[in-house]
PDB file of C-alpha atoms in Angstrom:
ATOM      1  CA  GLN C   1       0.224  -0.072  -0.279  1.00 69.00           C
ATOM      2  CA  LYS C   2       1.505   3.547  -0.739  1.00 76.00           C
ATOM      3  CA  GLU C   3       1.850   5.558   1.769  1.00 89.00           C
ATOM      4  CA  VAL C   4      -0.711   8.374  -0.287  1.00 94.00           C
ATOM      5  CA  GLU C   5      -2.621   7.304  -2.691  1.00 95.00           C
ATOM      6  CA  GLN C   6      -4.463   9.411  -5.030  1.00 95.00           C
ATOM      7  CA  ASN C   7      -6.762   8.786  -8.233  1.00 91.00           C
ATOM      8  CA  SER C   8      -4.754   9.271 -11.218  1.00 87.00           C
ATOM      9  CA  GLY C   9      -8.037  10.203 -13.316  1.00 90.00           C
ATOM     10  CA  PRO C  10      -8.365  12.189 -15.956  1.00 95.00           C
ATOM     11  CA  LEU C  11     -11.177  14.163 -13.909  1.00 97.00           C
ATOM     12  CA  SER C  12     -13.322  15.927 -16.177  1.00 97.00           C
ATOM     13  CA  VAL C  13     -14.603  18.843 -15.253  1.00 97.00           C
ATOM     14  CA  PRO C  14     -16.838  21.437 -17.080  1.00 98.00           C
ATOM     15  CA  GLU C  15     -15.708  24.790 -17.070  1.00 98.00           C
ATOM     16  CA  GLY C  16     -17.330  26.110 -14.437  1.00 97.00           C
ATOM     17  CA  ALA C  17     -17.930  23.877 -11.923  1.00 98.00           C
ATOM     18  CA  ILE C  18     -16.315  22.863  -8.515  1.00 98.00           C
ATOM     19  CA  ALA C  19     -12.972  19.548  -8.657  1.00 97.00           C
ATOM     20  CA  SER C  20     -13.158  17.534  -5.879  1.00 97.00           C
ATOM     21  CA  LEU C  21      -9.928  15.922  -5.282  1.00 98.00           C
ATOM     22  CA  ASN C  22      -9.335  13.663  -2.496  1.00 97.00           C
ATOM     23  CA  CYS C  23      -5.937  11.638  -1.019  1.00 97.00           C
ATOM     24  CA  THR C  24      -5.569   8.582   1.546  1.00 96.00           C
ATOM     25  CA  TYR C  25      -2.800   8.880   3.825  1.00 94.00           C
ATOM     26  CA  SER C  26      -2.043   5.519   5.450  1.00 92.00           C
ATOM     27  CA  ASP C  27       0.244   7.457   8.271  1.00 88.00           C
ATOM     28  CA  ARG C  28      -1.894   7.620  11.600  1.00 88.00           C
ATOM     29  CA  GLY C  29       0.857  10.451  12.945  1.00 86.00           C
ATOM     30  CA  SER C  30       0.549  12.657   9.275  1.00 88.00           C
ATOM     31  CA  GLN C  31       0.294  16.372  10.935  1.00 86.00           C
ATOM     32  CA  SER C  32       0.513  18.474   7.968  1.00 90.00           C
ATOM     33  CA  PHE C  33      -0.888  18.224   4.660  1.00 94.00           C
ATOM     34  CA  PHE C  34      -0.450  20.066   1.088  1.00 95.00           C
ATOM     35  CA  TRP C  35      -1.675  20.826  -2.183  1.00 97.00           C
ATOM     36  CA  TYR C  36       0.413  21.031  -5.295  1.00 97.00           C
ATOM     37  CA  ARG C  37      -0.366  22.133  -8.527  1.00 97.00           C
ATOM     38  CA  GLN C  38       1.854  21.373 -11.088  1.00 97.00           C
ATOM     39  CA  TYR C  39       1.229  22.592 -14.996  1.00 97.00           C
ATOM     40  CA  SER C  40       2.510  19.994 -17.952  1.00 95.00           C
ATOM     41  CA  GLY C  41       6.211  19.716 -17.877  1.00 93.00           C
ATOM     42  CA  LYS C  42       7.037  22.118 -14.886  1.00 95.00           C
ATOM     43  CA  SER C  43       7.737  22.032 -11.244  1.00 96.00           C
ATOM     44  CA  PRO C  44       4.976  21.576  -8.588  1.00 96.00           C
ATOM     45  CA  GLU C  45       4.173  24.369  -6.738  1.00 95.00           C
ATOM     46  CA  LEU C  46       2.138  24.822  -3.386  1.00 95.00           C
ATOM     47  CA  ILE C  47      -1.084  25.579  -3.142  1.00 95.00           C
ATOM     48  CA  MET C  48      -2.204  25.476  -0.080  1.00 94.00           C
ATOM     49  CA  PHE C  49      -1.572  23.272   3.202  1.00 93.00           C
ATOM     50  CA  ILE C  50      -4.248  22.238   6.261  1.00 94.00           C
ATOM     51  CA  TYR C  51      -3.109  20.576   9.953  1.00 89.00           C
ATOM     52  CA  SER C  52      -6.770  21.173  11.102  1.00 89.00           C
ATOM     53  CA  ASN C  53      -9.373  18.732  11.075  1.00 92.00           C
ATOM     54  CA  GLY C  54     -11.609  20.677   8.560  1.00 94.00           C
ATOM     55  CA  ASP C  55     -11.678  23.078   5.647  1.00 95.00           C
ATOM     56  CA  LYS C  56      -9.650  25.878   5.250  1.00 96.00           C
ATOM     57  CA  GLU C  57     -10.280  28.409   2.336  1.00 97.00           C
ATOM     58  CA  ASP C  58      -8.180  30.109  -0.261  1.00 96.00           C
ATOM     59  CA  GLY C  59     -10.014  31.533  -3.236  1.00 97.00           C
ATOM     60  CA  ARG C  60     -11.294  29.328  -5.401  1.00 97.00           C
ATOM     61  CA  PHE C  61      -9.383  26.541  -3.240  1.00 98.00           C
ATOM     62  CA  THR C  62     -10.863  24.761  -0.188  1.00 98.00           C
ATOM     63  CA  ALA C  63      -8.393  21.835   1.061  1.00 97.00           C
ATOM     64  CA  GLN C  64     -11.114  19.439   3.823  1.00 97.00           C
ATOM     65  CA  LEU C  65      -9.195  17.567   5.899  1.00 96.00           C
ATOM     66  CA  ASN C  66     -10.410  14.543   8.457  1.00 95.00           C
ATOM     67  CA  LYS C  67      -7.829  12.884  10.434  1.00 92.00           C
ATOM     68  CA  ALA C  68     -10.336  10.473  11.949  1.00 93.00           C
ATOM     69  CA  SER C  69     -10.661   8.930   8.143  1.00 94.00           C
ATOM     70  CA  GLN C  70      -7.370  10.260   7.640  1.00 94.00           C
ATOM     71  CA  TYR C  71      -8.237  11.748   4.352  1.00 94.00           C
ATOM     72  CA  VAL C  72      -7.868  15.117   2.484  1.00 97.00           C
ATOM     73  CA  SER C  73      -9.117  17.010  -0.413  1.00 97.00           C
ATOM     74  CA  LEU C  74      -9.078  19.771  -2.227  1.00 98.00           C
ATOM     75  CA  LEU C  75     -12.039  21.626  -3.842  1.00 98.00           C
ATOM     76  CA  ILE C  76     -11.590  23.772  -6.354  1.00 98.00           C
ATOM     77  CA  ARG C  77     -14.820  26.095  -7.395  1.00 98.00           C
ATOM     78  CA  ASP C  78     -15.614  27.765 -10.403  1.00 98.00           C
ATOM     79  CA  SER C  79     -13.411  25.311 -12.484  1.00 98.00           C
ATOM     80  CA  GLN C  80     -11.566  27.067 -15.253  1.00 97.00           C
ATOM     81  CA  PRO C  81      -8.973  26.172 -17.903  1.00 96.00           C
ATOM     82  CA  SER C  82      -6.309  27.328 -16.585  1.00 97.00           C
ATOM     83  CA  ASP C  83      -6.531  24.457 -13.588  1.00 98.00           C
ATOM     84  CA  SER C  84      -5.684  22.274 -16.008  1.00 98.00           C
ATOM     85  CA  ALA C  85      -3.327  20.554 -14.473  1.00 97.00           C
ATOM     86  CA  THR C  86      -2.129  17.507 -12.073  1.00 97.00           C
ATOM     87  CA  TYR C  87      -2.450  18.300  -8.908  1.00 98.00           C
ATOM     88  CA  LEU C  88      -0.767  16.268  -5.941  1.00 97.00           C
ATOM     89  CA  CYS C  89      -1.171  15.693  -2.524  1.00 97.00           C
ATOM     90  CA  ALA C  90       1.469  15.066   0.304  1.00 95.00           C
ATOM     91  CA  VAL C  91       1.628  14.702   3.570  1.00 94.00           C
ATOM     92  CA  ILE C  92       4.526  15.025   6.614  1.00 90.00           C
ATOM     93  CA  LYS C  93       5.216  11.281   7.772  1.00 77.00           C
ATOM     94  CA  GLY C  94       5.312  11.278  11.700  1.00 69.00           C
ATOM     95  CA  ALA C  95       4.418  13.996  13.647  1.00 65.00           C
ATOM     96  CA  THR C  96       7.574  15.835  13.887  1.00 70.00           C
ATOM     97  CA  ASP C  97       9.682  16.019  10.393  1.00 81.00           C
ATOM     98  CA  SER C  98       9.788  18.538   8.522  1.00 85.00           C
ATOM     99  CA  TRP C  99       7.958  20.338   6.160  1.00 85.00           C
ATOM    100  CA  GLY C 100      10.922  19.493   2.934  1.00 87.00           C
ATOM    101  CA  LYS C 101      11.135  15.700   4.372  1.00 90.00           C
ATOM    102  CA  LEU C 102       7.029  15.555   1.874  1.00 92.00           C
ATOM    103  CA  GLN C 103       5.784  12.198   0.686  1.00 93.00           C
ATOM    104  CA  PHE C 104       4.162  12.697  -2.355  1.00 95.00           C
ATOM    105  CA  GLY C 105       1.321  11.165  -3.608  1.00 96.00           C
ATOM    106  CA  ALA C 106       1.415  10.125  -7.987  1.00 95.00           C
ATOM    107  CA  GLY C 107      -1.619  13.055  -8.427  1.00 96.00           C
ATOM    108  CA  THR C 108      -4.334  13.206 -10.143  1.00 97.00           C
ATOM    109  CA  GLN C 109      -4.726  15.511 -13.652  1.00 97.00           C
ATOM    110  CA  VAL C 110      -8.103  17.438 -13.462  1.00 98.00           C
ATOM    111  CA  VAL C 111      -9.602  18.391 -17.270  1.00 98.00           C
ATOM    112  CA  VAL C 112     -11.136  21.661 -17.177  1.00 98.00           C
ATOM    113  CA  THR C 113     -13.865  21.406 -21.030  1.00 95.00           C
ATOM    114  CA  PRO C 114     -14.505  25.122 -21.661  1.00 90.00           C
TER     115      PRO C 114
ATOM    116  CA  ASN Z   1      15.590  36.604  -9.271  1.00 58.00           C
ATOM    117  CA  ALA Z   2      16.542  33.225 -10.805  1.00 75.00           C
ATOM    118  CA  GLY Z   3      15.218  31.577  -7.241  1.00 94.00           C
ATOM    119  CA  VAL Z   4      16.148  28.142  -7.857  1.00 97.00           C
ATOM    120  CA  THR Z   5      17.590  27.698 -11.397  1.00 97.00           C
ATOM    121  CA  GLN Z   6      19.344  23.628 -12.070  1.00 98.00           C
ATOM    122  CA  THR Z   7      20.922  22.500 -14.894  1.00 97.00           C
ATOM    123  CA  PRO Z   8      21.127  21.523 -17.961  1.00 97.00           C
ATOM    124  CA  LYS Z   9      17.632  20.672 -18.629  1.00 97.00           C
ATOM    125  CA  PHE Z  10      17.584  17.598 -20.328  1.00 97.00           C
ATOM    126  CA  GLN Z  11      20.527  14.773 -20.292  1.00 97.00           C
ATOM    127  CA  VAL Z  12      20.994  11.211 -22.276  1.00 97.00           C
ATOM    128  CA  LEU Z  13      23.644   8.932 -20.572  1.00 97.00           C
ATOM    129  CA  LYS Z  14      24.367   5.248 -21.870  1.00 98.00           C
ATOM    130  CA  THR Z  15      24.490   2.756 -19.351  1.00 98.00           C
ATOM    131  CA  GLY Z  16      27.660   3.357 -16.361  1.00 97.00           C
ATOM    132  CA  GLN Z  17      28.225   6.725 -17.476  1.00 98.00           C
ATOM    133  CA  SER Z  18      28.458   9.203 -14.887  1.00 97.00           C
ATOM    134  CA  MET Z  19      26.842  12.786 -14.504  1.00 97.00           C
ATOM    135  CA  THR Z  20      26.638  15.545 -11.700  1.00 98.00           C
ATOM    136  CA  LEU Z  21      22.944  17.257 -11.833  1.00 98.00           C
ATOM    137  CA  GLN Z  22      23.774  21.156 -10.674  1.00 98.00           C
ATOM    138  CA  CYS Z  23      21.799  22.994  -8.583  1.00 98.00           C
ATOM    139  CA  ALA Z  24      21.475  26.413  -7.452  1.00 98.00           C
ATOM    140  CA  GLN Z  25      19.821  28.692  -5.251  1.00 97.00           C
ATOM    141  CA  ASP Z  26      19.563  33.383  -4.581  1.00 96.00           C
ATOM    142  CA  MET Z  27      17.049  32.732  -2.645  1.00 95.00           C
ATOM    143  CA  ASN Z  28      19.329  32.625   0.452  1.00 95.00           C
ATOM    144  CA  HIS Z  29      17.115  29.485   1.335  1.00 96.00           C
ATOM    145  CA  ASN Z  30      19.524  27.436   4.336  1.00 96.00           C
ATOM    146  CA  SER Z  31      17.665  23.895   3.532  1.00 96.00           C
ATOM    147  CA  MET Z  32      17.959  21.899  -0.085  1.00 97.00           C
ATOM    148  CA  TYR Z  33      16.515  19.314  -1.404  1.00 97.00           C
ATOM    149  CA  TRP Z  34      16.988  16.375  -4.314  1.00 98.00           C
ATOM    150  CA  TYR Z  35      13.546  14.538  -5.384  1.00 98.00           C
ATOM    151  CA  ARG Z  36      12.796  11.949  -8.189  1.00 98.00           C
ATOM    152  CA  GLN Z  37       9.524  11.880 -10.096  1.00 98.00           C
ATOM    153  CA  ASP Z  38       8.083   9.244 -12.423  1.00 95.00           C
ATOM    154  CA  PRO Z  39       4.821   8.370 -13.395  1.00 88.00           C
ATOM    155  CA  GLY Z  40       1.940   6.853 -11.422  1.00 85.00           C
ATOM    156  CA  MET Z  41       4.841   6.947  -8.311  1.00 86.00           C
ATOM    157  CA  GLY Z  42       5.102  11.016  -7.543  1.00 90.00           C
ATOM    158  CA  LEU Z  43       7.807  12.455  -5.811  1.00 96.00           C
ATOM    159  CA  ARG Z  44      10.194  10.596  -3.847  1.00 97.00           C
ATOM    160  CA  LEU Z  45      12.764  12.451  -2.010  1.00 96.00           C
ATOM    161  CA  ILE Z  46      16.575  10.966  -2.340  1.00 98.00           C
ATOM    162  CA  TYR Z  47      18.712  13.368  -0.386  1.00 98.00           C
ATOM    163  CA  TYR Z  48      18.787  16.393   1.250  1.00 97.00           C
ATOM    164  CA  SER Z  49      20.883  18.921   3.276  1.00 97.00           C
ATOM    165  CA  ALA Z  50      19.347  21.316   6.035  1.00 95.00           C
ATOM    166  CA  SER Z  51      21.764  23.270   6.583  1.00 94.00           C
ATOM    167  CA  GLU Z  52      24.808  24.837   4.682  1.00 95.00           C
ATOM    168  CA  GLY Z  53      27.579  21.786   5.757  1.00 93.00           C
ATOM    169  CA  THR Z  54      25.485  18.247   6.607  1.00 95.00           C
ATOM    170  CA  THR Z  55      23.497  16.403   4.204  1.00 97.00           C
ATOM    171  CA  ASP Z  56      21.599  12.894   4.455  1.00 96.00           C
ATOM    172  CA  LYS Z  57      19.965  10.592   2.378  1.00 96.00           C
ATOM    173  CA  GLY Z  58      15.936  10.000   1.972  1.00 95.00           C
ATOM    174  CA  GLU Z  59      14.075   7.949   0.746  1.00 93.00           C
ATOM    175  CA  VAL Z  60      15.755   6.518  -2.336  1.00 97.00           C
ATOM    176  CA  PRO Z  61      19.741   7.151  -1.810  1.00 98.00           C
ATOM    177  CA  ASN Z  62      20.385   4.515  -3.623  1.00 97.00           C
ATOM    178  CA  GLY Z  63      22.816   4.957  -6.589  1.00 97.00           C
ATOM    179  CA  TYR Z  64      23.113   8.984  -6.037  1.00 98.00           C
ATOM    180  CA  ASN Z  65      25.834  10.616  -3.768  1.00 98.00           C
ATOM    181  CA  VAL Z  66      24.811  15.132  -3.063  1.00 98.00           C
ATOM    182  CA  SER Z  67      27.480  17.940  -2.226  1.00 98.00           C
ATOM    183  CA  ARG Z  68      26.568  20.748  -0.481  1.00 97.00           C
ATOM    184  CA  LEU Z  69      29.197  22.872  -2.270  1.00 91.00           C
ATOM    185  CA  ASN Z  70      28.115  25.578  -0.030  1.00 96.00           C
ATOM    186  CA  LYS Z  71      24.861  27.727   1.365  1.00 96.00           C
ATOM    187  CA  ARG Z  72      24.183  28.051  -2.840  1.00 97.00           C
ATOM    188  CA  GLU Z  73      24.599  25.389  -4.278  1.00 98.00           C
ATOM    189  CA  PHE Z  74      23.903  21.833  -3.535  1.00 98.00           C
ATOM    190  CA  SER Z  75      24.661  18.560  -6.338  1.00 98.00           C
ATOM    191  CA  LEU Z  76      23.400  15.321  -6.449  1.00 98.00           C
ATOM    192  CA  ARG Z  77      25.788  13.026  -8.908  1.00 98.00           C
ATOM    193  CA  LEU Z  78      25.404   9.657 -10.490  1.00 97.00           C
ATOM    194  CA  GLU Z  79      28.282   7.399 -10.687  1.00 94.00           C
ATOM    195  CA  SER Z  80      27.173   5.082 -13.328  1.00 97.00           C
ATOM    196  CA  ALA Z  81      24.057   5.918 -14.872  1.00 97.00           C
ATOM    197  CA  ALA Z  82      21.125   2.964 -15.255  1.00 98.00           C
ATOM    198  CA  PRO Z  83      17.996   2.738 -16.864  1.00 97.00           C
ATOM    199  CA  SER Z  84      15.823   2.835 -13.609  1.00 97.00           C
ATOM    200  CA  GLN Z  85      17.833   6.300 -12.807  1.00 98.00           C
ATOM    201  CA  THR Z  86      15.524   7.115 -16.322  1.00 98.00           C
ATOM    202  CA  SER Z  87      13.527  10.237 -14.740  1.00 98.00           C
ATOM    203  CA  VAL Z  88      12.544  13.803 -14.258  1.00 98.00           C
ATOM    204  CA  TYR Z  89      14.964  15.333 -11.523  1.00 98.00           C
ATOM    205  CA  PHE Z  90      13.578  18.148  -9.657  1.00 98.00           C
ATOM    206  CA  CYS Z  91      16.410  20.562  -6.819  1.00 98.00           C
ATOM    207  CA  ALA Z  92      13.718  21.722  -4.255  1.00 97.00           C
ATOM    208  CA  THR Z  93      15.190  24.732  -1.462  1.00 97.00           C
ATOM    209  CA  SER Z  94      13.434  25.790   1.521  1.00 94.00           C
ATOM    210  CA  ARG Z  95      14.236  28.561   4.360  1.00 92.00           C
ATOM    211  CA  GLY Z  96      14.654  26.707   7.164  1.00 87.00           C
ATOM    212  CA  PHE Z  97      14.461  22.743   8.207  1.00 87.00           C
ATOM    213  CA  THR Z  98      12.366  22.978  11.050  1.00 85.00           C
ATOM    214  CA  ASP Z  99      10.322  26.217  10.708  1.00 83.00           C
ATOM    215  CA  ASN Z 100       7.558  25.330   8.751  1.00 84.00           C
ATOM    216  CA  SER Z 101       8.235  26.355   5.541  1.00 87.00           C
ATOM    217  CA  PRO Z 102       7.223  25.194   2.288  1.00 89.00           C
ATOM    218  CA  LEU Z 103       9.065  24.392  -0.511  1.00 93.00           C
ATOM    219  CA  HIS Z 104      10.177  26.292  -3.544  1.00 94.00           C
ATOM    220  CA  PHE Z 105      11.535  24.089  -6.884  1.00 96.00           C
ATOM    221  CA  GLY Z 106      13.574  24.713  -9.263  1.00 97.00           C
ATOM    222  CA  ASN Z 107      12.198  23.012 -13.518  1.00 96.00           C
ATOM    223  CA  GLY Z 108      13.665  20.376 -13.404  1.00 97.00           C
ATOM    224  CA  THR Z 109      16.102  18.368 -15.020  1.00 97.00           C
ATOM    225  CA  ARG Z 110      14.759  14.788 -17.489  1.00 97.00           C
ATOM    226  CA  LEU Z 111      17.327  12.454 -17.295  1.00 98.00           C
ATOM    227  CA  THR Z 112      17.271   9.591 -19.446  1.00 97.00           C
ATOM    228  CA  VAL Z 113      19.181   6.213 -19.045  1.00 97.00           C
ATOM    229  CA  THR Z 114      20.022   3.931 -22.033  1.00 97.00           C
TER     230      THR Z 114
END
Protein backbone atom coordinates (compact mmCIF):
# COMPACT_ATOMS: atom_id res chain seq x y z
CA GLN A 1 0.00 0.00 0.00
CA LYS A 2 1.33 3.40 -0.97
CA GLU A 3 1.65 5.90 1.84
CA VAL A 4 -0.28 8.56 -0.06
CA GLU A 5 -2.95 7.49 -2.52
CA GLN A 6 -4.68 9.56 -5.17
CA ASN A 7 -6.91 8.69 -8.07
CA SER A 8 -4.77 9.32 -11.15
CA GLY A 9 -7.68 10.57 -13.27
CA PRO A 10 -8.05 12.25 -15.60
CA LEU A 11 -10.85 14.09 -13.85
CA SER A 12 -12.86 15.91 -16.48
CA VAL A 13 -14.67 18.99 -15.16
CA PRO A 14 -16.88 21.41 -17.11
CA GLU A 15 -15.82 25.03 -16.92
CA GLY A 16 -17.52 26.75 -13.99
CA ALA A 17 -18.16 23.51 -12.09
CA ILE A 18 -16.55 22.26 -8.87
CA ALA A 19 -13.62 19.88 -9.11
CA SER A 20 -13.30 17.52 -6.15
CA LEU A 21 -9.99 15.74 -5.55
CA ASN A 22 -9.35 13.18 -2.84
CA CYS A 23 -6.25 11.86 -1.14
CA THR A 24 -5.82 9.18 1.52
CA TYR A 25 -2.76 8.57 3.66
CA SER A 26 -1.60 5.62 5.72
CA ASP A 27 0.43 7.18 8.57
CA ARG A 28 -2.05 8.03 11.30
CA GLY A 29 0.62 10.23 12.92
CA SER A 30 0.82 12.63 9.97
CA GLN A 31 -0.03 16.16 10.98
CA SER A 32 0.50 18.45 8.00
CA PHE A 33 -0.93 18.12 4.52
CA PHE A 34 -0.24 19.94 1.29
CA TRP A 35 -1.70 20.39 -2.16
CA TYR A 36 0.67 21.21 -5.03
CA ARG A 37 -0.31 22.04 -8.60
CA GLN A 38 1.93 20.93 -11.46
CA TYR A 39 1.37 22.05 -15.03
CA SER A 40 2.62 19.70 -17.72
CA GLY A 41 6.39 19.92 -18.03
CA LYS A 42 6.68 22.35 -15.13
CA SER A 43 7.65 22.17 -11.48
CA PRO A 44 5.19 21.74 -8.60
CA GLU A 45 3.93 24.86 -6.86
CA LEU A 46 2.26 24.98 -3.48
CA ILE A 47 -1.45 25.84 -3.48
CA MET A 48 -2.47 25.18 0.11
CA PHE A 49 -1.54 23.45 3.31
CA ILE A 50 -3.77 22.32 6.16
CA TYR A 51 -3.12 20.79 9.56
CA SER A 52 -6.40 21.13 11.46
CA ASN A 53 -9.49 19.03 10.95
CA GLY A 54 -12.14 20.82 8.93
CA ASP A 55 -12.05 23.20 6.00
CA LYS A 56 -9.55 25.84 4.93
CA GLU A 57 -10.45 28.22 2.14
CA ASP A 58 -8.17 30.30 -0.08
CA GLY A 59 -9.87 31.99 -2.99
CA ARG A 60 -11.45 29.35 -5.21
CA PHE A 61 -9.65 26.54 -3.38
CA THR A 62 -10.86 24.72 -0.28
CA ALA A 63 -8.86 22.04 1.47
CA GLN A 64 -10.68 19.62 3.75
CA LEU A 65 -9.03 17.40 6.33
CA ASN A 66 -10.46 14.45 8.23
CA LYS A 67 -7.76 12.86 10.35
CA ALA A 68 -10.04 10.18 11.79
CA SER A 69 -10.72 8.85 8.29
CA GLN A 70 -7.20 9.72 7.08
CA TYR A 71 -8.19 11.67 4.04
CA VAL A 72 -7.64 15.14 2.71
CA SER A 73 -9.48 16.67 -0.20
CA LEU A 74 -9.25 19.71 -2.44
CA LEU A 75 -12.21 21.50 -3.96
CA ILE A 76 -11.75 23.89 -6.85
CA ARG A 77 -14.80 26.11 -7.30
CA ASP A 78 -15.70 27.83 -10.58
CA SER A 79 -13.12 25.72 -12.44
CA GLN A 80 -11.29 27.47 -15.25
CA PRO A 81 -9.30 26.03 -18.18
CA SER A 82 -6.19 27.41 -16.44
CA ASP A 83 -6.87 24.95 -13.61
CA SER A 84 -6.07 22.07 -15.96
CA ALA A 85 -3.03 20.50 -14.31
CA THR A 86 -1.94 17.61 -12.12
CA TYR A 87 -2.65 18.11 -8.43
CA LEU A 88 -0.27 16.47 -6.00
CA CYS A 89 -1.21 15.61 -2.45
CA ALA A 90 1.70 15.54 0.01
CA VAL A 91 1.99 14.73 3.68
CA ILE A 92 4.68 14.90 6.29
CA LYS A 93 5.30 11.44 7.66
CA GLY A 94 4.99 11.47 11.41
CA ALA A 95 4.20 14.31 13.71
CA THR A 96 7.31 16.44 13.75
CA ASP A 97 9.31 15.94 10.56
CA SER A 98 10.40 18.76 8.29
CA TRP A 99 8.14 20.43 5.72
CA GLY A 100 10.90 19.63 3.25
CA LYS A 101 10.60 15.86 3.68
CA LEU A 102 7.30 15.26 2.00
CA GLN A 103 5.60 12.04 0.98
CA PHE A 104 3.84 12.72 -2.32
CA GLY A 105 0.97 10.98 -3.99
CA ALA A 106 1.23 10.27 -7.70
CA GLY A 107 -1.18 13.07 -8.52
CA THR A 108 -4.62 13.54 -10.04
CA GLN A 109 -4.84 15.01 -13.53
CA VAL A 110 -7.62 17.56 -13.89
CA VAL A 111 -8.92 18.63 -17.28
CA VAL A 112 -11.32 21.57 -17.37
CA THR A 113 -13.37 21.59 -20.55
CA PRO A 114 -14.85 24.84 -21.93
CA ASN B 1 16.02 36.92 -9.32
CA ALA B 2 16.18 33.40 -10.72
CA GLY B 3 15.05 31.44 -7.64
CA VAL B 4 16.18 27.83 -8.02
CA THR B 5 18.20 27.04 -11.15
CA GLN B 6 18.94 23.53 -12.34
CA THR B 7 21.37 22.52 -15.05
CA PRO B 8 21.21 20.82 -17.44
CA LYS B 9 17.54 20.80 -18.46
CA PHE B 10 17.88 17.58 -20.46
CA GLN B 11 20.48 14.83 -20.50
CA VAL B 12 20.86 11.45 -22.16
CA LEU B 13 23.36 9.00 -20.70
CA LYS B 14 24.44 5.52 -21.54
CA THR B 15 24.37 2.88 -18.84
CA GLY B 16 27.48 3.13 -16.69
CA GLN B 17 28.25 6.77 -17.47
CA SER B 18 28.48 9.32 -14.70
CA MET B 19 27.18 12.84 -14.43
CA THR B 20 26.45 15.61 -11.95
CA LEU B 21 23.21 17.55 -11.78
CA GLN B 22 23.70 21.09 -10.58
CA CYS B 23 21.37 23.19 -8.46
CA ALA B 24 21.89 26.79 -7.41
CA GLN B 25 19.59 29.11 -5.49
CA ASP B 26 19.59 32.84 -4.87
CA MET B 27 16.81 32.80 -2.28
CA ASN B 28 19.18 32.70 0.70
CA HIS B 29 17.47 29.51 1.85
CA ASN B 30 19.22 27.24 4.28
CA SER B 31 17.80 23.86 3.25
CA MET B 32 18.04 22.13 -0.11
CA TYR B 33 16.60 18.87 -1.45
CA TRP B 34 16.74 16.54 -4.41
CA TYR B 35 13.57 14.74 -5.50
CA ARG B 36 12.90 12.46 -8.44
CA GLN B 37 9.56 12.14 -10.17
CA ASP B 38 8.46 9.02 -11.99
CA PRO B 39 5.08 8.28 -13.63
CA GLY B 40 2.71 6.65 -11.18
CA MET B 41 5.15 7.07 -8.29
CA GLY B 42 4.96 10.71 -7.34
CA LEU B 43 7.94 12.69 -6.14
CA ARG B 44 10.40 10.86 -3.92
CA LEU B 45 13.13 12.40 -1.80
CA ILE B 46 16.64 11.29 -2.72
CA TYR B 47 18.87 13.39 -0.45
CA TYR B 48 18.60 16.61 1.46
CA SER B 49 20.79 19.18 3.13
CA ALA B 50 19.18 20.74 6.16
CA SER B 51 21.89 23.40 6.32
CA GLU B 52 25.26 24.20 4.79
CA GLY B 53 27.73 21.49 5.72
CA THR B 54 25.18 18.70 6.30
CA THR B 55 23.62 16.11 4.02
CA ASP B 56 21.30 13.20 4.76
CA LYS B 57 19.66 10.35 2.90
CA GLY B 58 16.05 10.51 1.90
CA GLU B 59 13.73 7.77 0.78
CA VAL B 60 15.63 6.57 -2.33
CA PRO B 61 19.36 7.39 -1.98
CA ASN B 62 20.89 4.28 -3.57
CA GLY B 63 22.98 5.05 -6.66
CA TYR B 64 23.37 8.75 -5.83
CA ASN B 65 25.74 11.03 -3.98
CA VAL B 66 25.37 14.68 -3.10
CA SER B 67 27.56 17.64 -2.25
CA ARG B 68 26.49 20.83 -0.53
CA LEU B 69 29.17 22.99 -2.04
CA ASN B 70 28.16 26.16 -0.21
CA LYS B 71 24.92 27.76 0.93
CA ARG B 72 23.80 28.38 -2.67
CA GLU B 73 24.71 25.12 -4.39
CA PHE B 74 23.68 21.49 -3.95
CA SER B 75 24.75 18.93 -6.55
CA LEU B 76 23.54 15.38 -7.23
CA ARG B 77 25.95 12.85 -8.72
CA LEU B 78 25.21 9.60 -10.49
CA GLU B 79 28.43 7.59 -10.44
CA SER B 80 27.28 4.76 -12.74
CA ALA B 81 23.95 5.52 -14.35
CA ALA B 82 21.34 2.78 -14.72
CA PRO B 83 18.12 2.73 -16.78
CA SER B 84 16.18 2.73 -13.50
CA GLN B 85 17.50 6.25 -12.91
CA THR B 86 15.63 7.58 -15.92
CA SER B 87 13.47 10.22 -14.31
CA VAL B 88 12.79 13.91 -13.88
CA TYR B 89 14.94 15.34 -11.10
CA PHE B 90 13.83 18.35 -9.11
CA CYS B 91 15.94 20.42 -6.79
CA ALA B 92 14.01 22.26 -4.10
CA THR B 93 14.82 24.69 -1.32
CA SER B 94 13.20 25.89 1.86
CA ARG B 95 14.02 28.79 4.15
CA GLY B 96 14.71 26.46 7.06
CA PHE B 97 14.42 22.80 7.95
CA THR B 98 12.30 23.09 11.07
CA ASP B 99 10.50 26.41 10.60
CA ASN B 100 7.53 25.10 8.62
CA SER B 101 8.57 26.89 5.46
CA PRO B 102 7.36 25.45 2.16
CA LEU B 103 9.38 23.97 -0.68
CA HIS B 104 10.33 25.99 -3.76
CA PHE B 105 11.14 23.83 -6.76
CA GLY B 106 13.50 24.33 -9.65
CA ASN B 107 12.39 23.62 -13.21
CA GLY B 108 13.73 20.10 -13.27
CA THR B 109 16.26 18.02 -15.21
CA ARG B 110 14.89 15.33 -17.49
CA LEU B 111 17.37 12.44 -17.51
CA THR B 112 17.23 9.43 -19.83
CA VAL B 113 19.58 6.49 -19.32
CA THR B 114 19.77 4.07 -22.24
